[in-house]
Coordinates of C-alpha atoms (C1' of nucleotides) in Angstrom, one line a residue:
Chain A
X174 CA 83.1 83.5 114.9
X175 CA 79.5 84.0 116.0
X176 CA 78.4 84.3 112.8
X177 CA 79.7 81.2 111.4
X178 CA 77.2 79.2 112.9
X179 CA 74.8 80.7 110.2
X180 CA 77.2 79.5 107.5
X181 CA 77.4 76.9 107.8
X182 CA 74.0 75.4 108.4
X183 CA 74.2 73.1 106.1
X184 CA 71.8 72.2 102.5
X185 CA 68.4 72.8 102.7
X186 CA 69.0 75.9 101.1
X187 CA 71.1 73.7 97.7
X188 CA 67.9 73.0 96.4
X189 CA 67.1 76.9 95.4
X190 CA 69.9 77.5 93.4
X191 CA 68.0 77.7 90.0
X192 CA 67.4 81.8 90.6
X193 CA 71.3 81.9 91.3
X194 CA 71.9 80.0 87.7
X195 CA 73.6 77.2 87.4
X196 CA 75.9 75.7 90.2
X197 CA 78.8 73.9 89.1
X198 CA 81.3 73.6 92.3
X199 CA 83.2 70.8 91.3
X200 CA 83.9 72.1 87.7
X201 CA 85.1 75.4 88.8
X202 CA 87.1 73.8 91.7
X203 CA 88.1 71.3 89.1
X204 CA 89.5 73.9 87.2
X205 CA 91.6 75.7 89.5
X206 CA 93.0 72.3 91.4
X207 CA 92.8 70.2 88.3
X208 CA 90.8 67.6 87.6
X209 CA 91.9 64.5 89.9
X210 CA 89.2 62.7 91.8
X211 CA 91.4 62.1 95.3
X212 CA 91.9 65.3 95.1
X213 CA 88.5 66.4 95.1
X214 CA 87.7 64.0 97.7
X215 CA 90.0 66.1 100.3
X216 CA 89.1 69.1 99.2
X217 CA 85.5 68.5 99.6
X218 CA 85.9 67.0 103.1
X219 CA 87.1 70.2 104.2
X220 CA 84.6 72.2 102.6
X221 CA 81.2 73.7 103.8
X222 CA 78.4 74.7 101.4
X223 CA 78.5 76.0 98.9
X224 CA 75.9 78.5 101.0
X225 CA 74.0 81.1 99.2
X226 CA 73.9 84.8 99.9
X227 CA 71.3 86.9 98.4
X228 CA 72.6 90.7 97.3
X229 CA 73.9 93.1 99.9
X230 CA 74.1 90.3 102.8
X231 CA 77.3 90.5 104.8
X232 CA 78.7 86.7 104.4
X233 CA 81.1 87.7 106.9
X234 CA 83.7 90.0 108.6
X235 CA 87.6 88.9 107.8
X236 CA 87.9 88.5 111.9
X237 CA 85.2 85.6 110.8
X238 CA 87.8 84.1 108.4
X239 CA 90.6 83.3 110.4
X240 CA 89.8 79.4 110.4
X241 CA 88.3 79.7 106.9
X242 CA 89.1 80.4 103.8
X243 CA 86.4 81.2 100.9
X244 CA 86.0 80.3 97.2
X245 CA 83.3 82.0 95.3
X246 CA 80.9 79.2 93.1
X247 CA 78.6 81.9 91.9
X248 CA 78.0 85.8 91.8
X249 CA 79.9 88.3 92.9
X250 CA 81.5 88.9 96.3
X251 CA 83.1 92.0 97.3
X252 CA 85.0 93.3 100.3
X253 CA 84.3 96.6 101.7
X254 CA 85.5 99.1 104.3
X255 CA 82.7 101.8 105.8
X256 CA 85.3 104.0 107.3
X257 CA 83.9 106.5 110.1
X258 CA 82.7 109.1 107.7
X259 CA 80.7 107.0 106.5
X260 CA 82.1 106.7 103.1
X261 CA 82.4 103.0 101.9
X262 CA 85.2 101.6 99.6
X263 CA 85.1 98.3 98.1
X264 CA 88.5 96.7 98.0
X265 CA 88.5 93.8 95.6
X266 CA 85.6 91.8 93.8
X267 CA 85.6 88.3 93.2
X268 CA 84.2 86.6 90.7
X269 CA 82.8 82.6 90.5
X270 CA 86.2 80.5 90.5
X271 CA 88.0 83.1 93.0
X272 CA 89.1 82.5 96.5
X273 CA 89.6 85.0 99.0
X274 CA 90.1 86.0 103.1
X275 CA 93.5 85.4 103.1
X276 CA 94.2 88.6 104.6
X277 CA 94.1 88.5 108.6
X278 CA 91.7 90.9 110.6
X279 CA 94.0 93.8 110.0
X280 CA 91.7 95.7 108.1
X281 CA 88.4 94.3 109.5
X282 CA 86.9 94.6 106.2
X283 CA 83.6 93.0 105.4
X284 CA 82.6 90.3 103.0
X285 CA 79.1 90.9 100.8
X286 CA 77.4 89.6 98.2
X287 CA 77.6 92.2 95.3
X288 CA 75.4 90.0 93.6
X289 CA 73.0 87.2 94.6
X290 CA 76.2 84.5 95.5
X291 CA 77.0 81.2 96.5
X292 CA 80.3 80.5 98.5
X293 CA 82.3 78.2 99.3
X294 CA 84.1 77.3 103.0
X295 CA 87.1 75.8 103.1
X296 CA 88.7 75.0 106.5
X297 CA 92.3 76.9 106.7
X298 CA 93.9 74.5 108.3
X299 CA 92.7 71.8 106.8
X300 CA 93.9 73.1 103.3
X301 CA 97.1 74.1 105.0
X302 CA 97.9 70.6 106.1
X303 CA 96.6 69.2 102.4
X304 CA 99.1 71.4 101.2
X305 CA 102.4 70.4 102.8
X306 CA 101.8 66.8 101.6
X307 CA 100.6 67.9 97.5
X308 CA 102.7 70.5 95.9
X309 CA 100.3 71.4 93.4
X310 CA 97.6 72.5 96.2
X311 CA 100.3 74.7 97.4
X312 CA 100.9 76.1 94.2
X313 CA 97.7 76.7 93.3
X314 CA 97.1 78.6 96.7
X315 CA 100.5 80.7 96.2
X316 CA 99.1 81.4 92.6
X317 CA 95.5 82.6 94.3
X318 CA 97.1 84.8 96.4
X319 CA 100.2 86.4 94.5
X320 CA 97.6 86.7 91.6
X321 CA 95.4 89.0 94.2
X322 CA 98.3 90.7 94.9
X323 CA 98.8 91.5 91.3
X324 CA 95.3 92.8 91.4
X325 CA 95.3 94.8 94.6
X326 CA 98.7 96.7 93.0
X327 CA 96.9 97.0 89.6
X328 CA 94.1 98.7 91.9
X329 CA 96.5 101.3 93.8
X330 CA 97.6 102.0 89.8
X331 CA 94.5 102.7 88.9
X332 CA 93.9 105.2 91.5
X333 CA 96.4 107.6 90.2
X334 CA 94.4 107.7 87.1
X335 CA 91.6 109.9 85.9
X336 CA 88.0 108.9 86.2
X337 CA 87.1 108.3 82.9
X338 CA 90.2 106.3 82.8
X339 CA 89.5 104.3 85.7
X340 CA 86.0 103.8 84.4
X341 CA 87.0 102.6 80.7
X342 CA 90.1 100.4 82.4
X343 CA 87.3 99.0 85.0
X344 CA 84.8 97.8 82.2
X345 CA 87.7 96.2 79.6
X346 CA 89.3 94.0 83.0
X347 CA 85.6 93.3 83.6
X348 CA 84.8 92.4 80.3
X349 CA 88.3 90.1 80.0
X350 CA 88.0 88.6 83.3
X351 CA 84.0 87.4 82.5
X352 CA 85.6 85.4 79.5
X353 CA 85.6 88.5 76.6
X354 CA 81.6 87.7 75.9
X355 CA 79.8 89.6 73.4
X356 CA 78.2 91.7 75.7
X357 CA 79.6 92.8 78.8
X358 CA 76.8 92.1 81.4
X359 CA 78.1 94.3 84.6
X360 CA 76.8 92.5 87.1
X361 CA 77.1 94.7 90.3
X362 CA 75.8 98.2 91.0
X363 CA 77.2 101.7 90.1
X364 CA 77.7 102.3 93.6
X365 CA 79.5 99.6 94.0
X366 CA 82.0 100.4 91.0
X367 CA 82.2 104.2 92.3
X368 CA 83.3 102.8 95.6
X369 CA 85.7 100.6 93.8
X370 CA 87.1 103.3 91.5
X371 CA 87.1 106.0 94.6
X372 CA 85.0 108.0 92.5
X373 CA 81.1 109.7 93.4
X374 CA 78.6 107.6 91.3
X375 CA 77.7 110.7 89.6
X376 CA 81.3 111.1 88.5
X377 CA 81.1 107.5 87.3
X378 CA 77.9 108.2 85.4
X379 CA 79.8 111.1 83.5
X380 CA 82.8 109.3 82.6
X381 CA 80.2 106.2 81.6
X382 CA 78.4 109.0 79.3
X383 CA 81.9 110.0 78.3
X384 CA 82.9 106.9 76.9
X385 CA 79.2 106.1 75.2
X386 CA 79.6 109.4 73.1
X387 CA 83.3 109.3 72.2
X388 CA 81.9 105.8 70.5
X389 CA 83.8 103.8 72.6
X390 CA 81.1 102.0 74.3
X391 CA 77.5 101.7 74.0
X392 CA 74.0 100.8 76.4
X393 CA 72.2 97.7 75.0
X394 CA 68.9 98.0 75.6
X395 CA 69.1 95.5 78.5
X396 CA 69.6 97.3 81.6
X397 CA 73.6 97.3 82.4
X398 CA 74.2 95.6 79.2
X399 CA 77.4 97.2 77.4
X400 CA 78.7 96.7 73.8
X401 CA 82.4 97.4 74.0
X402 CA 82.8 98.8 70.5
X403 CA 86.3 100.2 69.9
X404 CA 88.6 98.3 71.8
X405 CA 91.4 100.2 70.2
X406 CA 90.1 103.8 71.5
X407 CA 89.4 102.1 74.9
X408 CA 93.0 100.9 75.0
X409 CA 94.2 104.7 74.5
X410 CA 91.6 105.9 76.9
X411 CA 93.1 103.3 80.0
X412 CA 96.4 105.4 78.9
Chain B
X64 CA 117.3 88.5 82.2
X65 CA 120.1 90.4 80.5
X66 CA 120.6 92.6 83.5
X67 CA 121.0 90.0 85.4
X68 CA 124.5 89.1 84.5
X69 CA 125.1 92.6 86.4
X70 CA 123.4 91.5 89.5
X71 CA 125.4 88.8 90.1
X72 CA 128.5 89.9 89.6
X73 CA 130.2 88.4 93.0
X74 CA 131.3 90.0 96.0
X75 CA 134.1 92.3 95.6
X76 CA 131.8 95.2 96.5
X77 CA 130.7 93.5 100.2
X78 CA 133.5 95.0 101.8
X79 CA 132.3 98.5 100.9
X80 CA 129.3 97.9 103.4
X81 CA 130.0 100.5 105.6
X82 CA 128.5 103.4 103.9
X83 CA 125.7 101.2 103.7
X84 CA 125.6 100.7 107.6
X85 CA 125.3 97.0 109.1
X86 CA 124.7 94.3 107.0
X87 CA 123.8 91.6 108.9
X88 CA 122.5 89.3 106.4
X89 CA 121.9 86.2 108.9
X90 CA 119.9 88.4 111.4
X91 CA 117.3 89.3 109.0
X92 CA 117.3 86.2 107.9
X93 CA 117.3 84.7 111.1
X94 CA 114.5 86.6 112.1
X95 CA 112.0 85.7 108.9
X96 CA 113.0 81.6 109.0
X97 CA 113.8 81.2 112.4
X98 CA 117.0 80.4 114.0
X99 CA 118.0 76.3 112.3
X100 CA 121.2 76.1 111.1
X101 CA 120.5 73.3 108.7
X102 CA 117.8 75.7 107.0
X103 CA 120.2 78.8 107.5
X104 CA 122.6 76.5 105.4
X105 CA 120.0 75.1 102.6
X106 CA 119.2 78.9 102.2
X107 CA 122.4 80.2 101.6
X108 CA 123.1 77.5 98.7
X109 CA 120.4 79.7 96.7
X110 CA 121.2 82.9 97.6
X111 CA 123.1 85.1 95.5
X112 CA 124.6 88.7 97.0
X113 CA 123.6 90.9 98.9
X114 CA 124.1 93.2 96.1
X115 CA 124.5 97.0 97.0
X116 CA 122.9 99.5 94.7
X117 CA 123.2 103.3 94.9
X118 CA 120.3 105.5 95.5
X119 CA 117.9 105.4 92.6
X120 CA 119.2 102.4 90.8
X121 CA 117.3 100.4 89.0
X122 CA 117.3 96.7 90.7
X123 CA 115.3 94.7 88.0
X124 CA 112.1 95.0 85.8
X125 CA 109.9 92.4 87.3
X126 CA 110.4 90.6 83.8
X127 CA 114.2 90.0 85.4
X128 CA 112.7 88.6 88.6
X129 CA 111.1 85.7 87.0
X130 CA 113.6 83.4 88.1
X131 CA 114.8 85.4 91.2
X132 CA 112.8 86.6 94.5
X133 CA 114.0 89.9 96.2
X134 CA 114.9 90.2 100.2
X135 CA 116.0 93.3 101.2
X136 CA 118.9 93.1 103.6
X137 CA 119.2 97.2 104.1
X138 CA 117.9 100.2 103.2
X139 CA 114.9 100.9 101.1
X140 CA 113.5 99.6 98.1
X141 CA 110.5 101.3 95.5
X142 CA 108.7 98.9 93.1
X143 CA 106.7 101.2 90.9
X144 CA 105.8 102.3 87.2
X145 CA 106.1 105.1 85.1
X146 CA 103.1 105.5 82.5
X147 CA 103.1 106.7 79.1
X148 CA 102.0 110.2 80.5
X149 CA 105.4 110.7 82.2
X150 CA 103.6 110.6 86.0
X151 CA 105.5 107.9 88.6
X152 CA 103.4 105.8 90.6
X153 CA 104.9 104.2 93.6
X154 CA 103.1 101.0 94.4
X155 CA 105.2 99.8 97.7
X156 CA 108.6 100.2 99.4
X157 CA 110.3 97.4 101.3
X158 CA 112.3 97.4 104.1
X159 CA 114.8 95.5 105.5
X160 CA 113.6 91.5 106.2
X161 CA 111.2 92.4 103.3
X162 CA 111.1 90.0 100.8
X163 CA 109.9 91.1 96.8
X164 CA 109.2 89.9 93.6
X165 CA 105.8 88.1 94.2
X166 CA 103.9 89.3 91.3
X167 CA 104.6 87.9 87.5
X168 CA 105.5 90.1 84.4
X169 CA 101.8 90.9 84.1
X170 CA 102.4 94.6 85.7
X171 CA 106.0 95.7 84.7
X172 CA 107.3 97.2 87.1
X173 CA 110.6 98.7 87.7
X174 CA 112.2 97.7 91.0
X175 CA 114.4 100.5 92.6
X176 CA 116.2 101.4 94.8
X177 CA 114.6 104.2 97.2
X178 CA 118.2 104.8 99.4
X179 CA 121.4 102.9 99.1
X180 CA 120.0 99.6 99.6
X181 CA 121.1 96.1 99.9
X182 CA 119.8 93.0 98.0
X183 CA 119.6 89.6 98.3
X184 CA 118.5 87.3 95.5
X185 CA 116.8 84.1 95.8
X186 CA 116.5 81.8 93.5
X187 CA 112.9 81.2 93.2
X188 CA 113.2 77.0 91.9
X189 CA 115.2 76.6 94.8
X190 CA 112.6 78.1 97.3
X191 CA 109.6 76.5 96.3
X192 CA 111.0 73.1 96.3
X193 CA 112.7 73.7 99.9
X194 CA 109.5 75.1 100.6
X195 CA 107.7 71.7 99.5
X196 CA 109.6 70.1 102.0
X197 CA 110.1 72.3 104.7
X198 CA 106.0 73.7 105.9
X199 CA 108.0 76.3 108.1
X200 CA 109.4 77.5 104.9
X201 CA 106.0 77.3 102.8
X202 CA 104.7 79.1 106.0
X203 CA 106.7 81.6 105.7
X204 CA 106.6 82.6 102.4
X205 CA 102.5 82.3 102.3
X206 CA 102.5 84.7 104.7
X207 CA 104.9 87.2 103.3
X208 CA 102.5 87.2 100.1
X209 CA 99.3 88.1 102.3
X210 CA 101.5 90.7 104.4
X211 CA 102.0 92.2 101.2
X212 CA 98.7 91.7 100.0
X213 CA 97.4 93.7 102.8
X214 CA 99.4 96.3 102.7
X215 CA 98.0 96.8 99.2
X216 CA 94.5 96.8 99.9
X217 CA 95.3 99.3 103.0
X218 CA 97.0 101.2 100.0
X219 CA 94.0 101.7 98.2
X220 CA 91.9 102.3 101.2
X221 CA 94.5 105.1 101.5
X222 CA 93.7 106.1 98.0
X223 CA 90.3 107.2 98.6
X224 CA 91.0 109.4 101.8
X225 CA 92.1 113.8 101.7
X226 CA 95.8 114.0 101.3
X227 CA 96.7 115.3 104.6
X228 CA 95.1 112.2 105.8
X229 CA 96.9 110.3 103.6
X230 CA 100.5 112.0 104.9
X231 CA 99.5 112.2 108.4
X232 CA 98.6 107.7 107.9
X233 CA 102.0 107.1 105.5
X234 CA 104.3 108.8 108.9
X235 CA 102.6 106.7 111.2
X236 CA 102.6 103.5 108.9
X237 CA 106.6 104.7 108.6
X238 CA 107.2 105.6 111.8
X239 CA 105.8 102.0 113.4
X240 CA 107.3 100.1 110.3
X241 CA 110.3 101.0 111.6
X242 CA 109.7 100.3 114.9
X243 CA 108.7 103.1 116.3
X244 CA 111.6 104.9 117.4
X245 CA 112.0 108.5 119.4
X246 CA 112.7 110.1 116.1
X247 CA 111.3 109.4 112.6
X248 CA 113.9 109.4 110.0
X249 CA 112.4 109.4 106.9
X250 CA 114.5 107.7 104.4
X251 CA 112.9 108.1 101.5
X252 CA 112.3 111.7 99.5
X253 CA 109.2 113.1 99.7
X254 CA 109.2 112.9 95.5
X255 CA 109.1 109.2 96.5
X256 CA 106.7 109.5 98.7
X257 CA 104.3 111.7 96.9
X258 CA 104.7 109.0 94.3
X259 CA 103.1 106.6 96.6
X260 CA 100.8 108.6 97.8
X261 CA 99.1 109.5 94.6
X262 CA 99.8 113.3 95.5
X263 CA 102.4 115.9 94.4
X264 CA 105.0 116.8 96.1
X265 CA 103.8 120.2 96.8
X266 CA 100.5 118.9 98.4
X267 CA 102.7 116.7 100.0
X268 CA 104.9 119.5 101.5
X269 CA 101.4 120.9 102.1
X270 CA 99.7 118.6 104.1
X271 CA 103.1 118.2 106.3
X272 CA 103.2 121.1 107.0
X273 CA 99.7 121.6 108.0
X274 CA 100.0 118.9 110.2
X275 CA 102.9 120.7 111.5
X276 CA 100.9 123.9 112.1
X277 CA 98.6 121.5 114.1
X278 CA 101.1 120.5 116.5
X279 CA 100.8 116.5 115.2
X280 CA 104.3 116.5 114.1
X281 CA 107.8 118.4 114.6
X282 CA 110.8 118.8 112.1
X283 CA 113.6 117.9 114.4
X284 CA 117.5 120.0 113.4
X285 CA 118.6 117.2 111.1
X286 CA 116.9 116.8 107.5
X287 CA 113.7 114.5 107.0
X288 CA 113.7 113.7 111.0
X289 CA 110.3 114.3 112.3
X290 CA 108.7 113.8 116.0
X291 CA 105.1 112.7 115.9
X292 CA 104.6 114.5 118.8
X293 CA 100.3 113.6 119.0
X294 CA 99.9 110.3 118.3
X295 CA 96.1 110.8 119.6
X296 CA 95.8 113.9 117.4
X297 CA 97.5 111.4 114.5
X298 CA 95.8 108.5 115.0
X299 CA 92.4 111.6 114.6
X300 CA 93.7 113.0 111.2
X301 CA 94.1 109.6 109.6
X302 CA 90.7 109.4 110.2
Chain C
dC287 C1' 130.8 131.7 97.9
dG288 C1' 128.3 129.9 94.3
dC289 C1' 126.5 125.9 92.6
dT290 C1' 122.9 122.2 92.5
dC291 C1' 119.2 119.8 94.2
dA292 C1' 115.2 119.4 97.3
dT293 C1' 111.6 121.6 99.6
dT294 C1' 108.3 125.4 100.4
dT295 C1' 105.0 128.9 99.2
dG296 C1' 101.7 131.4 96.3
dA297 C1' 98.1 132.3 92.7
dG298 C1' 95.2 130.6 89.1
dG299 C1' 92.9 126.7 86.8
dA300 C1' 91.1 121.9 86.2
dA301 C1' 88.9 117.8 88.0
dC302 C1' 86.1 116.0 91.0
dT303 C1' 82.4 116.3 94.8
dT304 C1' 78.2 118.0 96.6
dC305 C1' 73.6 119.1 96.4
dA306 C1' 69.4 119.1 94.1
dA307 C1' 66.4 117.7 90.5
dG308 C1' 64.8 114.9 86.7
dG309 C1' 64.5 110.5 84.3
dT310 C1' 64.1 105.4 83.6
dC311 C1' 62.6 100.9 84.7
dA312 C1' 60.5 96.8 87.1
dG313 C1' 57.2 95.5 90.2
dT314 C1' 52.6 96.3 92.4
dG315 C1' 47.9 97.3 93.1
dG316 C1' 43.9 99.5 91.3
Chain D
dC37 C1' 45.9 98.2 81.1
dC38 C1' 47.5 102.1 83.6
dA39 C1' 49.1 104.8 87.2
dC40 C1' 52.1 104.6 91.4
dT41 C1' 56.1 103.5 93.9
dG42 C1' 60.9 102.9 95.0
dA43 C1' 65.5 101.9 93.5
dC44 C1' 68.8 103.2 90.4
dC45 C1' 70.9 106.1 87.2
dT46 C1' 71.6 110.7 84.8
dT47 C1' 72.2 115.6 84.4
dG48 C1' 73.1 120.4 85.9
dA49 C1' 75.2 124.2 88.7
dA50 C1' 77.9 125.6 92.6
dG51 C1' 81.8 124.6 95.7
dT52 C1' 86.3 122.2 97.2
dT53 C1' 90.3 120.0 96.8
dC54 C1' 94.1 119.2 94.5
dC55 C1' 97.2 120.2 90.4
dT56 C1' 100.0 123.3 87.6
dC57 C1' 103.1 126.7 86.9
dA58 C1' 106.3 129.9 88.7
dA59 C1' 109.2 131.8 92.1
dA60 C1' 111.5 131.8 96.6
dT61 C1' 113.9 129.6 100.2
dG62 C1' 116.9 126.3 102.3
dA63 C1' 120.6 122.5 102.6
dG64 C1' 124.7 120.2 101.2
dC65 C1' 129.1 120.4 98.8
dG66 C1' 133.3 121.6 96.3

DNA sequence: CGCTCATTTGAGGAACTTCAAGGTCAGTGG
DNA sequence: CCACTGACCTTGAAGTTCCTCAAATGAGCG
């Protein structure tokens, strides 16, 4: 809880957002609760922020999130375990429209920005309470989660998998789940993906390298900037 | 759906429950919604079974289980996939007062059962608009979703962790799952568990019995009963 | 007893990690 | 403009863990 006096200090910070792009709240909330203005009004009476986090700061620890509940507005957020051996996983990411801390402090994972991020903080039992009188919030928070859940058990999947597998399945959900651009901009760190994929980054690297000269992918000369090129070899190499 | 019409076939099998040991529906039930008769009798309206199935049965694809949610009334059930490469993943097991079925189509996943087991099914309709009116209800399934979406994530912490670490935490998971009785009978083959664990069975047999050797655990007279003898030494090795 | 199925054990090989070094790129100061 | 720095990524060679294949052992059952 200590922390949560730093989140939720409140705007002065709104004004900066031009380095963290553009900050549409209301449209991305608008598309996950639909667009309907009373709506909006409860929702945002219940919210704090959005606040912004600049890459690698913890935004909080999931014992922090037991009266809050987070939805990410922009960046990336991911949740992480440093286990005593020092070796770090990251559980989930979350991209920009995405809530997350449902979990309870079971785990005591930790909540970071991947990227430079803005969040969202939605009072639980506010949300909770606005959800027993509409069905459609309700919905749309059973969707959020069972939709994570989908996720998390794609995840274990994945695990079972070889690392150039992982790597090639990894960049496609990527690329599908940032709207099938052109490009595919990864926007967080090797290390981050390694810890992800429960692979070393060097391992990563190879299977990355893998992938570039089997054709199936290729480095634009922006740094981290990937051309998917056979979608059909990719497909076979996710097995 | 087509399977379905198998599922539901009535109830001239309930009197075979003994093999299957007790089947007390209501407790279970009892226990996940509370004790109110007028909910006890709402639920039962969209219940359909319990069902037996025989070891190794399949219970539905989760295309069936668009319509139905899954509570498991006794013994064990396995959702998992089997890939194109002819390797089984285990992705969860439920236990008794365990409900399933969360996750769409997306995954296709084959529900099974792990031992003779005992299903219940639910339509899902039914739920969701007694859960619109009832918040105990919505309650209650909200938080079976992020039960089950923690046990994922802890899942693929376990992913990234050495395989006697992984045995040594699956046993102790088990053995408290279960509530943590004198004796761990392990209902479930190890083929099954090896399955979950992302290991084969002969690493499996491996790291049990190297944990064995270390005096953690003890194979008791009776097949797949174990005493977790160091719970300390456990608690050390699942690191 | 002889069958089947499940588990255990052993030896060799593959995949991944570890350790160490080299390369690339953006920002910084001369 | 250029060299320097630090963060990040790549590459190579040796070491570990786990997998694969094969065979042995053990448990349950007619």
């Amino acid at each position: 809880m200590a922390n949560l006096a730093f989140y939720t200090t409140p705007s002065i910070e709104i004004n900066e957002t031009k380095i963290f792009g553009t900050t549409d709240t209301a449209a991305h909330f608008a598309k996950v609760f639909g667009d309907n203005a009373s709506l909006q009004r409860s929702l945002s009476a219940l919210q704090r922020g959005p606040v912004r986090f600049y890459r690698d700061n913890v935004i909080a620890f999931d014992d922090d999130v037991a009266d809050y509940l987070l939805f990410v507005v922009a960046g990336v957020v991911r949740s992480c375990k440093v286990c005593k051996s020092g070796t770090r996983s990251v559980v989930s990411f979350y991209l920009p429209g995405e809530f997350l801390g449902w979990v309870d402090a079971k785990l005591s994972l930790s909540i970071e920005a991947a990227t430079d991020a803005e969040v969202l903080f939605i009072k639980r039992k506010g949300l909770a309470s606005l959800a027993s009188r509409d069905a459609r919030v309700a919905n749309v928070l059973l969707r959020a989660t069972t939709n994570e859940l989908a996720r998390a058990q794609e995840h274990v999947l994945l695990m079972n998998k070889s690392a150039k597998c992982r790597a090639a399945t990894f960049l496609t959900d990527l690329w599908v789940r940032l709207g099938k651009a052109q490009y595919l901009d990864v926007p967080m760190s090797h290390q981050d993906i390694a810890d992800y994929l429960g692979v070393t980054i060097e391992t990563l690297s190879r299977s990355i390298t893998d992938l570039e000269r089997s054709g199936l992918i290729a480095r634009v000369a922006c740094q981290r900037r990937l051309l998917l090129q056979n979608h059909f070899g990719l497909r076979r190499a996710m097995n």
